[in-house]
Amino acid sequence: MTFETRSRIPEEAARQGLLAVAIARVVVAVRTAASVVERWTRAARSVVTPLGWGVLAAAVAALVVAYVYGWLELAVVGWGLLFLLLVASAWLAGRGAGQIELALPVPRVAVGESAEARLVARNPGRRRFAGARLELPVGHRVISRMVPPLARGGTFDERVAIPTERRGIVPVGPARTVRADPVGLMRREIVWSDVRMLHVHPRTIAVSALSTGYLRDLEGSPTRDLTSSDIAFHALREYQAGDDRRYIHWRSSAKTGTFMVRQFEETRRSRLMVMLDLAADAYEDDDDFELAVSVAASIGARAIRDARSLAFVVSGHDRQRPSSASRRGLPALRELPTASRDRLLDALCVVEVDDRAATLADTARAAAESIAGVSLAFVVTGGRRGIADLRQGVSRLPVGIEAVAVRCATEGEADARAVGGLSVYGIGYLDDLTALLARTASVA
């Protein structure tokens, strides 16, 4: 290798190094430019309305045609449209508030009760904020309010009524301020809050204690009912004629000079089941189904209040997640949470009739397979459900369960009858439930 060849190698290496650096810088510059273009494009898409894009396309087309064919009037139109877009973009300046909070003072209400959302706009900064339009989505509607200009430390407090005519879950929010030009070419939205959920519970009514169906059991849970003989001690009281002398507390009697007897809390064990029929052909209309949901909710809420073991089930269909019953070839059924009254009513907010619902007999059979220890069952259905279907469904429950069927038909006559050992109640109004259930209340 000659000296000339050896000297040429470092020069080529230096040129290759410079070329690599130049290529790397070009790649970085292209990526940066692409990022900037993407950011500006995304920003433009977020503020330019479809009408604005149409005006921009018309302006570009007008200018191209005008300068190609020398059409001066069309050039004036094109530049006029661009100027209109520029003026419209000036309306996007400003935020309208420094802070906006959305709150639901009462997140759970019953059908027909008043509900509202509270919007509080504040300006904690030093400069004055211009006014803006505030939009609040409520369900499928959008409620609009104007936020006035806020000086330093200014506050704007607004309450928005929420309709509660229908049971369900109403999404409220997010609260957003909107700045838009009068023509509708530009629109800028600033989101200030998350979505809040308002649960509109079914209407319920207070009913008498559901003492029917209790099984007296020393291994059961103590209740609030007092008795003269059991194992859960409650208090001492004075002896009365007829009291069992075995329960006289002699030490207390010696201190007071009066015979004192022990008083106990009665222990009982039972499980109440409420079965809500979701078959669409069981109800005449939506009002009948809403009445059925209210009836079932009232019974379930009373059972929870009485600290009874409760199973609340609704009929399901084959496309739901398999339950323990459906794995044995039985139709699926869905059990609602009963840990508290609110959790049960929250679940009932989204219960609806289903054309693919399992039959009442299949649902009852699935419940018998998956729910043990039931002593009293309420089957709540519509007025179109015949007595034969009710008896067939109840016959799938285990022997020994006391069953009560409640047929709901809006504005119908309230009645009660016994058919082959099955108590069948007809409900036309929710208030009828109180009188009819009072007939079943008895002390075990």
Coordinates of C-alpha atoms in Angstrom, one line a residue:
M1 CA 0.0 0.0 0.0
T2 CA 1.5 3.3 -1.1
F3 CA 1.5 6.5 0.9
E4 CA -1.0 8.2 -1.4
T5 CA -3.5 5.3 -0.7
R6 CA -3.0 5.5 3.0
S7 CA -3.7 9.3 3.1
R8 CA -6.9 8.9 1.0
I9 CA -8.5 6.6 3.6
P10 CA -8.8 9.2 6.5
E11 CA -10.3 11.7 4.0
E12 CA -12.9 9.3 2.9
A13 CA -13.7 8.4 6.5
A14 CA -14.1 12.1 7.3
R15 CA -16.4 12.6 4.4
Q16 CA -18.5 9.6 5.4
G17 CA -18.7 10.9 9.0
L18 CA -19.9 14.3 7.8
L19 CA -22.4 12.7 5.5
A20 CA -23.8 10.6 8.4
V21 CA -24.1 13.7 10.6
A22 CA -25.8 15.6 7.9
I23 CA -28.3 12.7 7.3
A24 CA -29.0 12.4 11.0
R25 CA -29.7 16.2 11.3
V26 CA -32.0 16.1 8.2
V27 CA -33.9 13.2 9.8
V28 CA -34.2 15.0 13.1
A29 CA -35.4 18.2 11.2
V30 CA -37.9 16.2 9.2
R31 CA -39.3 14.5 12.4
T32 CA -39.5 17.9 14.2
A33 CA -41.3 19.5 11.2
A34 CA -43.7 16.5 11.0
S35 CA -44.4 16.7 14.7
V36 CA -45.1 20.4 14.4
V37 CA -47.4 19.9 11.4
E38 CA -49.2 17.1 13.2
R39 CA -49.7 19.2 16.3
W40 CA -51.0 22.1 14.3
T41 CA -53.2 19.8 12.2
R42 CA -54.6 18.3 15.3
A43 CA -55.3 21.7 16.8
A44 CA -56.9 22.8 13.6
R45 CA -59.2 19.8 13.5
S46 CA -60.2 20.4 17.1
V47 CA -61.3 24.0 16.4
V48 CA -62.4 24.2 12.8
T49 CA -66.0 23.1 12.2
P50 CA -67.2 21.3 9.1
L51 CA -68.5 24.6 7.8
G52 CA -65.1 26.2 8.4
W53 CA -63.4 23.5 6.4
G54 CA -65.9 24.1 3.6
V55 CA -65.2 27.8 3.6
L56 CA -61.4 27.1 3.6
A57 CA -61.7 24.7 0.6
A58 CA -63.9 27.3 -1.2
A59 CA -61.3 30.0 -0.6
V60 CA -58.4 27.9 -1.9
A61 CA -60.4 26.9 -4.9
A62 CA -61.5 30.4 -5.7
L63 CA -57.9 31.7 -5.4
V64 CA -56.5 29.0 -7.7
V65 CA -59.1 29.5 -10.4
A66 CA -58.8 33.3 -10.1
Y67 CA -55.0 33.4 -10.5
V68 CA -55.0 30.7 -13.3
Y69 CA -57.7 32.5 -15.4
G70 CA -57.1 36.0 -14.2
W71 CA -60.5 36.4 -12.7
L72 CA -60.2 39.4 -10.3
E73 CA -63.7 39.1 -8.8
L74 CA -63.1 35.5 -7.8
A75 CA -59.8 36.4 -6.2
V76 CA -61.6 39.0 -4.1
V77 CA -64.1 36.3 -3.0
G78 CA -61.2 34.0 -2.1
W79 CA -59.3 36.5 -0.1
G80 CA -62.6 37.6 1.6
L81 CA -63.2 34.1 2.7
L82 CA -59.7 33.8 4.2
F83 CA -60.2 37.1 6.0
L84 CA -63.5 35.7 7.4
L85 CA -61.6 32.7 8.7
L86 CA -59.0 34.9 10.3
V87 CA -61.6 37.0 12.0
A88 CA -63.4 33.9 13.2
S89 CA -60.2 32.6 14.8
A90 CA -60.0 35.7 17.0
W91 CA -63.2 34.6 18.8
L92 CA -61.2 31.6 20.2
A93 CA -59.1 33.7 22.5
G94 CA -59.6 33.5 26.2
R95 CA -60.8 30.7 28.5
G96 CA -63.9 32.3 30.2
A97 CA -63.0 31.1 33.7
G98 CA -60.0 30.0 35.7
Q99 CA -61.7 27.0 37.4
I100 CA -65.1 25.3 36.9
E101 CA -66.3 22.6 39.3
L102 CA -69.2 20.2 38.7
A103 CA -70.9 18.5 41.6
L104 CA -74.1 16.5 42.2
P105 CA -75.3 17.4 45.7
V106 CA -77.6 14.3 45.7
P107 CA -76.2 11.5 43.5
R108 CA -79.3 9.3 44.1
V109 CA -82.9 10.2 43.8
A110 CA -86.2 8.4 43.2
V111 CA -88.3 8.8 40.1
G112 CA -90.1 12.2 40.2
E113 CA -87.9 13.7 42.9
S114 CA -86.0 16.9 42.2
A115 CA -82.3 16.6 41.2
E116 CA -79.8 19.2 40.2
A117 CA -76.2 19.7 39.2
R118 CA -74.1 22.6 40.7
L119 CA -71.7 24.5 38.5
V120 CA -69.2 26.9 40.2
A121 CA -66.9 29.0 38.0
R122 CA -64.1 30.9 39.8
N123 CA -61.4 33.3 38.7
P124 CA -58.4 32.9 41.1
G125 CA -56.0 34.7 38.8
R126 CA -55.0 38.3 38.6
R127 CA -56.5 39.2 35.3
R128 CA -60.1 39.5 34.3
F129 CA -61.6 36.6 32.3
A130 CA -64.0 37.2 29.5
G131 CA -67.4 35.6 29.4
A132 CA -68.1 32.3 27.7
R133 CA -70.8 29.9 27.0
L134 CA -70.9 26.9 29.3
E135 CA -72.3 23.6 28.1
L136 CA -73.4 20.7 30.3
P137 CA -74.5 17.4 28.7
V138 CA -77.3 15.8 30.7
G139 CA -78.3 12.5 29.3
H140 CA -79.1 13.0 25.6
R141 CA -79.5 16.8 26.0
V142 CA -77.0 19.6 26.3
I143 CA -77.9 22.5 28.6
S144 CA -76.3 25.8 27.8
R145 CA -75.6 28.7 30.2
M146 CA -73.6 31.9 29.9
V147 CA -70.7 32.5 32.3
P148 CA -70.4 36.3 32.7
P149 CA -67.0 38.0 32.7
L150 CA -65.3 37.3 36.0
A151 CA -63.1 39.8 37.7
R152 CA -60.2 38.8 40.0
G153 CA -61.7 36.6 42.8
G154 CA -65.1 36.5 41.1
T155 CA -67.4 33.5 41.4
F156 CA -70.4 32.3 39.3
D157 CA -72.7 29.7 40.9
E158 CA -75.3 28.1 38.8
R159 CA -77.7 25.2 39.5
V160 CA -79.1 23.1 36.6
A161 CA -82.2 21.0 37.1
I162 CA -82.0 17.4 35.9
P163 CA -85.1 15.6 34.7
T164 CA -86.0 12.5 36.7
E165 CA -89.2 11.3 35.0
R166 CA -87.6 8.0 34.0
R167 CA -85.7 5.4 36.0
G168 CA -82.1 4.9 34.9
I169 CA -78.6 6.3 35.2
V170 CA -78.2 9.8 33.8
P171 CA -74.6 10.9 32.8
V172 CA -74.0 14.5 33.7
G173 CA -71.1 16.3 32.2
P174 CA -68.4 16.9 31.5
A175 CA -68.7 20.6 32.0
R176 CA -67.1 22.5 29.2
T177 CA -66.8 26.1 28.0
V178 CA -67.3 26.9 24.4
R179 CA -66.0 29.8 22.4
A180 CA -67.3 30.1 18.9
D181 CA -67.8 32.8 16.3
P182 CA -71.3 33.9 15.3
V183 CA -71.0 32.3 11.8
G184 CA -70.0 28.9 13.2
L185 CA -66.6 28.5 11.4
M186 CA -64.6 28.0 14.6
R187 CA -65.4 26.3 17.8
R188 CA -63.1 25.8 20.8
E189 CA -64.0 23.5 23.7
I190 CA -62.3 23.4 27.1
V191 CA -63.3 20.5 29.3
W192 CA -63.3 21.3 33.1
S193 CA -64.7 18.2 34.8
D194 CA -65.3 14.5 34.6
V195 CA -68.7 12.8 34.0
R196 CA -70.9 12.4 37.1
M197 CA -73.6 9.7 37.3
L198 CA -77.0 10.4 38.7
H199 CA -78.9 7.2 39.7
V200 CA -82.6 7.6 39.3
H201 CA -84.0 4.9 41.5
P202 CA -87.4 3.3 41.0
R203 CA -90.1 4.7 43.3
T204 CA -90.5 2.7 46.5
I205 CA -93.1 2.6 49.3
A206 CA -92.9 1.7 52.9
V207 CA -94.5 -1.8 53.5
S208 CA -95.1 -3.7 56.7
A209 CA -92.5 -6.1 58.1
L210 CA -92.2 -9.3 56.1
S211 CA -92.4 -11.7 59.1
T212 CA -94.0 -14.4 57.1
G213 CA -91.6 -17.2 56.1
Y214 CA -89.4 -17.1 59.2
L215 CA -88.0 -20.3 60.5
R216 CA -87.4 -20.4 64.3
D217 CA -83.8 -21.5 64.7
L218 CA -81.5 -21.2 67.7
E219 CA -78.5 -21.0 65.3
G220 CA -80.1 -18.1 63.4
S221 CA -79.5 -14.4 63.7
P222 CA -80.9 -12.3 66.5
T223 CA -83.8 -10.0 65.6
R224 CA -85.4 -7.0 67.2
D225 CA -88.4 -9.0 68.3
L226 CA -88.3 -9.8 72.0
T227 CA -89.3 -13.2 73.5
S228 CA -89.3 -14.8 76.9
S229 CA -87.2 -17.8 75.9
D230 CA -84.2 -18.0 73.5
I231 CA -80.4 -17.7 73.8
A232 CA -79.7 -14.1 72.8
F233 CA -80.0 -12.2 76.1
H234 CA -81.5 -8.7 75.8
A235 CA -82.4 -7.3 79.3
L236 CA -84.2 -7.9 82.6
R237 CA -87.8 -6.9 83.3
E238 CA -90.2 -7.4 86.2
Y239 CA -91.9 -10.7 86.5
Q240 CA -95.4 -10.9 85.1
A241 CA -98.1 -13.5 85.6
G242 CA -97.5 -16.4 83.3
D243 CA -93.7 -15.9 82.9
D244 CA -91.6 -19.1 83.1
R245 CA -90.0 -19.3 86.5
R246 CA -86.9 -20.9 85.0
Y247 CA -85.9 -17.5 83.7
I248 CA -86.1 -15.6 87.0
H249 CA -82.8 -13.9 87.7
W250 CA -82.4 -14.5 91.4
R251 CA -79.5 -12.3 92.1
S252 CA -81.2 -9.2 90.6
S253 CA -84.4 -10.2 92.3
A254 CA -82.6 -10.2 95.7
K255 CA -81.2 -6.8 95.0
T256 CA -84.4 -5.1 93.9
G257 CA -86.8 -7.0 96.1
T258 CA -88.9 -7.8 93.0
F259 CA -88.8 -10.9 90.9
M260 CA -86.9 -10.1 87.7
V261 CA -86.9 -12.3 84.6
R262 CA -84.6 -12.5 81.7
Q263 CA -85.8 -11.2 78.3
F264 CA -84.3 -12.4 75.0
E265 CA -84.0 -11.4 71.4
E266 CA -85.6 -14.0 69.2
T267 CA -83.3 -15.7 66.8
R268 CA -84.6 -16.6 63.4
R269 CA -83.2 -18.0 60.2
S270 CA -84.7 -17.6 56.8
R271 CA -84.0 -16.3 53.4
L272 CA -86.3 -14.2 51.3
M273 CA -86.2 -14.3 47.5
V274 CA -87.6 -11.7 45.2
M275 CA -87.9 -12.8 41.6
L276 CA -88.6 -10.1 39.0
D277 CA -89.9 -11.3 35.7
L278 CA -88.2 -9.6 32.7
A279 CA -90.2 -11.3 29.9
A280 CA -91.5 -8.6 27.5
D281 CA -94.7 -10.6 26.9
A282 CA -95.7 -10.5 30.6
Y283 CA -96.4 -6.7 30.5
E284 CA -98.9 -4.6 28.6
D285 CA -96.7 -1.5 28.4
D286 CA -93.8 0.2 30.0
D287 CA -95.9 1.6 32.8
D288 CA -96.8 -2.0 34.0
F289 CA -93.1 -2.9 34.0
E290 CA -92.1 0.2 36.0
L291 CA -94.8 -0.7 38.5
A292 CA -93.4 -4.2 38.8
V293 CA -89.9 -2.8 39.3
S294 CA -91.2 -0.5 42.1
V295 CA -93.1 -3.3 43.8
A296 CA -90.0 -5.6 43.7
A297 CA -87.8 -2.8 44.9
S298 CA -90.1 -2.0 47.8
I299 CA -90.1 -5.6 49.0
G300 CA -86.4 -5.9 48.7
A301 CA -85.7 -2.6 50.5
R302 CA -88.0 -3.7 53.4
A303 CA -86.2 -7.0 53.6
I304 CA -82.8 -5.2 53.8
R305 CA -84.1 -2.8 56.4
D306 CA -85.3 -5.8 58.5
A307 CA -81.8 -7.3 58.2
R308 CA -83.2 -10.4 56.5
S309 CA -81.1 -12.6 54.2
L310 CA -82.2 -11.6 50.8
A311 CA -81.7 -13.0 47.3
F312 CA -82.9 -10.7 44.5
V313 CA -82.9 -12.3 41.1
V314 CA -84.1 -11.4 37.6
S315 CA -84.7 -13.6 34.6
G316 CA -81.8 -13.8 32.2
H317 CA -81.1 -15.3 28.8
D318 CA -78.5 -17.6 27.1
R319 CA -76.2 -14.8 25.9
Q320 CA -75.4 -13.6 29.4
R321 CA -72.4 -14.8 31.3
P322 CA -73.0 -18.4 32.4
S323 CA -74.1 -18.8 36.0
S324 CA -73.9 -21.9 38.2
A325 CA -77.3 -22.8 37.1
S326 CA -76.7 -22.5 33.3
R327 CA -73.6 -24.6 33.6
R328 CA -75.9 -27.5 34.4
G329 CA -77.9 -26.9 31.3
L330 CA -80.5 -24.5 33.0
P331 CA -81.2 -21.0 31.7
A332 CA -79.1 -18.2 33.1
L333 CA -80.4 -15.9 35.8
R334 CA -78.9 -12.8 37.2
E335 CA -78.7 -12.1 40.9
L336 CA -78.6 -8.4 41.9
P337 CA -76.4 -7.1 44.8
T338 CA -78.2 -6.9 48.2
A339 CA -75.5 -5.7 50.5
S340 CA -77.3 -2.4 51.0
R341 CA -80.5 -0.7 49.8
D342 CA -78.6 1.7 47.6
R343 CA -76.7 -1.0 45.9
L344 CA -79.9 -2.9 45.1
L345 CA -81.7 0.2 43.8
D346 CA -78.6 1.2 41.8
A347 CA -78.7 -2.2 40.0
L348 CA -82.5 -1.8 39.4
C349 CA -81.8 1.4 37.6
V350 CA -80.7 -0.4 34.5
V351 CA -83.0 -3.4 34.6
E352 CA -85.2 -3.6 31.4
V353 CA -87.6 -6.0 29.7
D354 CA -86.0 -8.5 27.4
D355 CA -87.5 -10.3 24.4
R356 CA -85.0 -13.1 25.0
A357 CA -85.7 -13.5 28.7
A358 CA -86.1 -17.0 30.1
T359 CA -89.5 -18.3 31.0
L360 CA -90.7 -17.9 34.5
A361 CA -90.6 -21.7 35.1
D362 CA -87.0 -21.9 33.9
T363 CA -86.0 -18.9 36.0
A364 CA -87.6 -20.4 39.1
R365 CA -85.9 -23.8 38.5
A366 CA -82.5 -22.1 38.1
A367 CA -83.1 -20.1 41.3
A368 CA -84.0 -23.3 43.1
E369 CA -80.7 -24.9 41.9
S370 CA -78.4 -22.0 42.8
I371 CA -80.0 -20.3 45.9
A372 CA -80.4 -22.4 49.1
G373 CA -82.3 -21.7 52.3
V374 CA -85.2 -19.8 50.8
S375 CA -88.4 -19.9 52.9
L376 CA -90.4 -17.1 51.3
A377 CA -90.5 -16.1 47.6
F378 CA -92.1 -13.2 45.9
V379 CA -92.6 -13.5 42.2
V380 CA -93.3 -10.1 40.6
T381 CA -94.6 -10.1 37.1
G382 CA -97.0 -8.3 34.8
G383 CA -100.8 -8.5 34.4
R384 CA -100.5 -10.5 31.1
R385 CA -98.9 -13.4 33.0
G386 CA -101.5 -16.1 33.4
I387 CA -102.3 -18.0 36.6
A388 CA -101.3 -21.2 34.9
D389 CA -97.8 -19.8 34.1
L390 CA -97.5 -18.6 37.7
R391 CA -98.4 -22.0 39.2
Q392 CA -96.0 -23.8 36.8
G393 CA -93.2 -21.4 37.7
V394 CA -93.8 -21.7 41.4
S395 CA -93.9 -25.5 41.2
R396 CA -90.3 -25.4 40.2
L397 CA -89.3 -24.0 43.6
P398 CA -88.4 -26.4 46.4
V399 CA -91.2 -27.9 48.5
G400 CA -91.9 -25.9 51.7
I401 CA -91.3 -22.5 50.3
E402 CA -94.2 -20.1 50.8
A403 CA -94.7 -18.3 47.5
V404 CA -96.5 -15.0 46.8
A405 CA -97.1 -13.9 43.2
V406 CA -97.7 -10.2 42.5
R407 CA -99.2 -9.3 39.1
C408 CA -98.8 -5.6 38.2
A409 CA -101.3 -3.9 35.8
T410 CA -101.4 -0.1 35.9
E411 CA -104.7 1.3 37.2
G412 CA -106.1 -2.1 37.7
E413 CA -108.2 -3.3 40.6
A414 CA -106.3 -4.5 43.7
D415 CA -107.3 -8.1 44.6
A416 CA -105.9 -11.0 46.5
R417 CA -106.8 -14.7 46.1
A418 CA -105.4 -18.1 46.8
V419 CA -105.0 -20.5 43.9
G420 CA -103.9 -24.0 44.7
G421 CA -101.9 -22.9 47.7
L422 CA -100.4 -19.9 45.8
S423 CA -101.2 -16.4 47.0
V424 CA -101.8 -14.2 44.0
Y425 CA -102.0 -10.4 44.4
G426 CA -103.2 -8.0 41.8
I427 CA -101.6 -4.5 42.0
G428 CA -102.9 -1.5 40.1
Y429 CA -101.1 1.2 42.1
L430 CA -98.0 1.0 44.2
D431 CA -100.0 2.1 47.3
D432 CA -102.0 -1.2 47.0
L433 CA -98.9 -3.1 48.0
T434 CA -99.0 -1.9 51.7
A435 CA -102.5 -3.3 52.3
L436 CA -102.0 -6.5 50.5
L437 CA -98.7 -7.4 52.2
A438 CA -100.3 -6.6 55.6
R439 CA -102.3 -9.8 55.0
T440 CA -99.2 -11.9 54.9
A441 CA -97.6 -10.4 58.0
S442 CA -97.7 -12.7 61.0
V443 CA -95.5 -13.6 63.9
A444 CA -93.8 -16.9 63.6

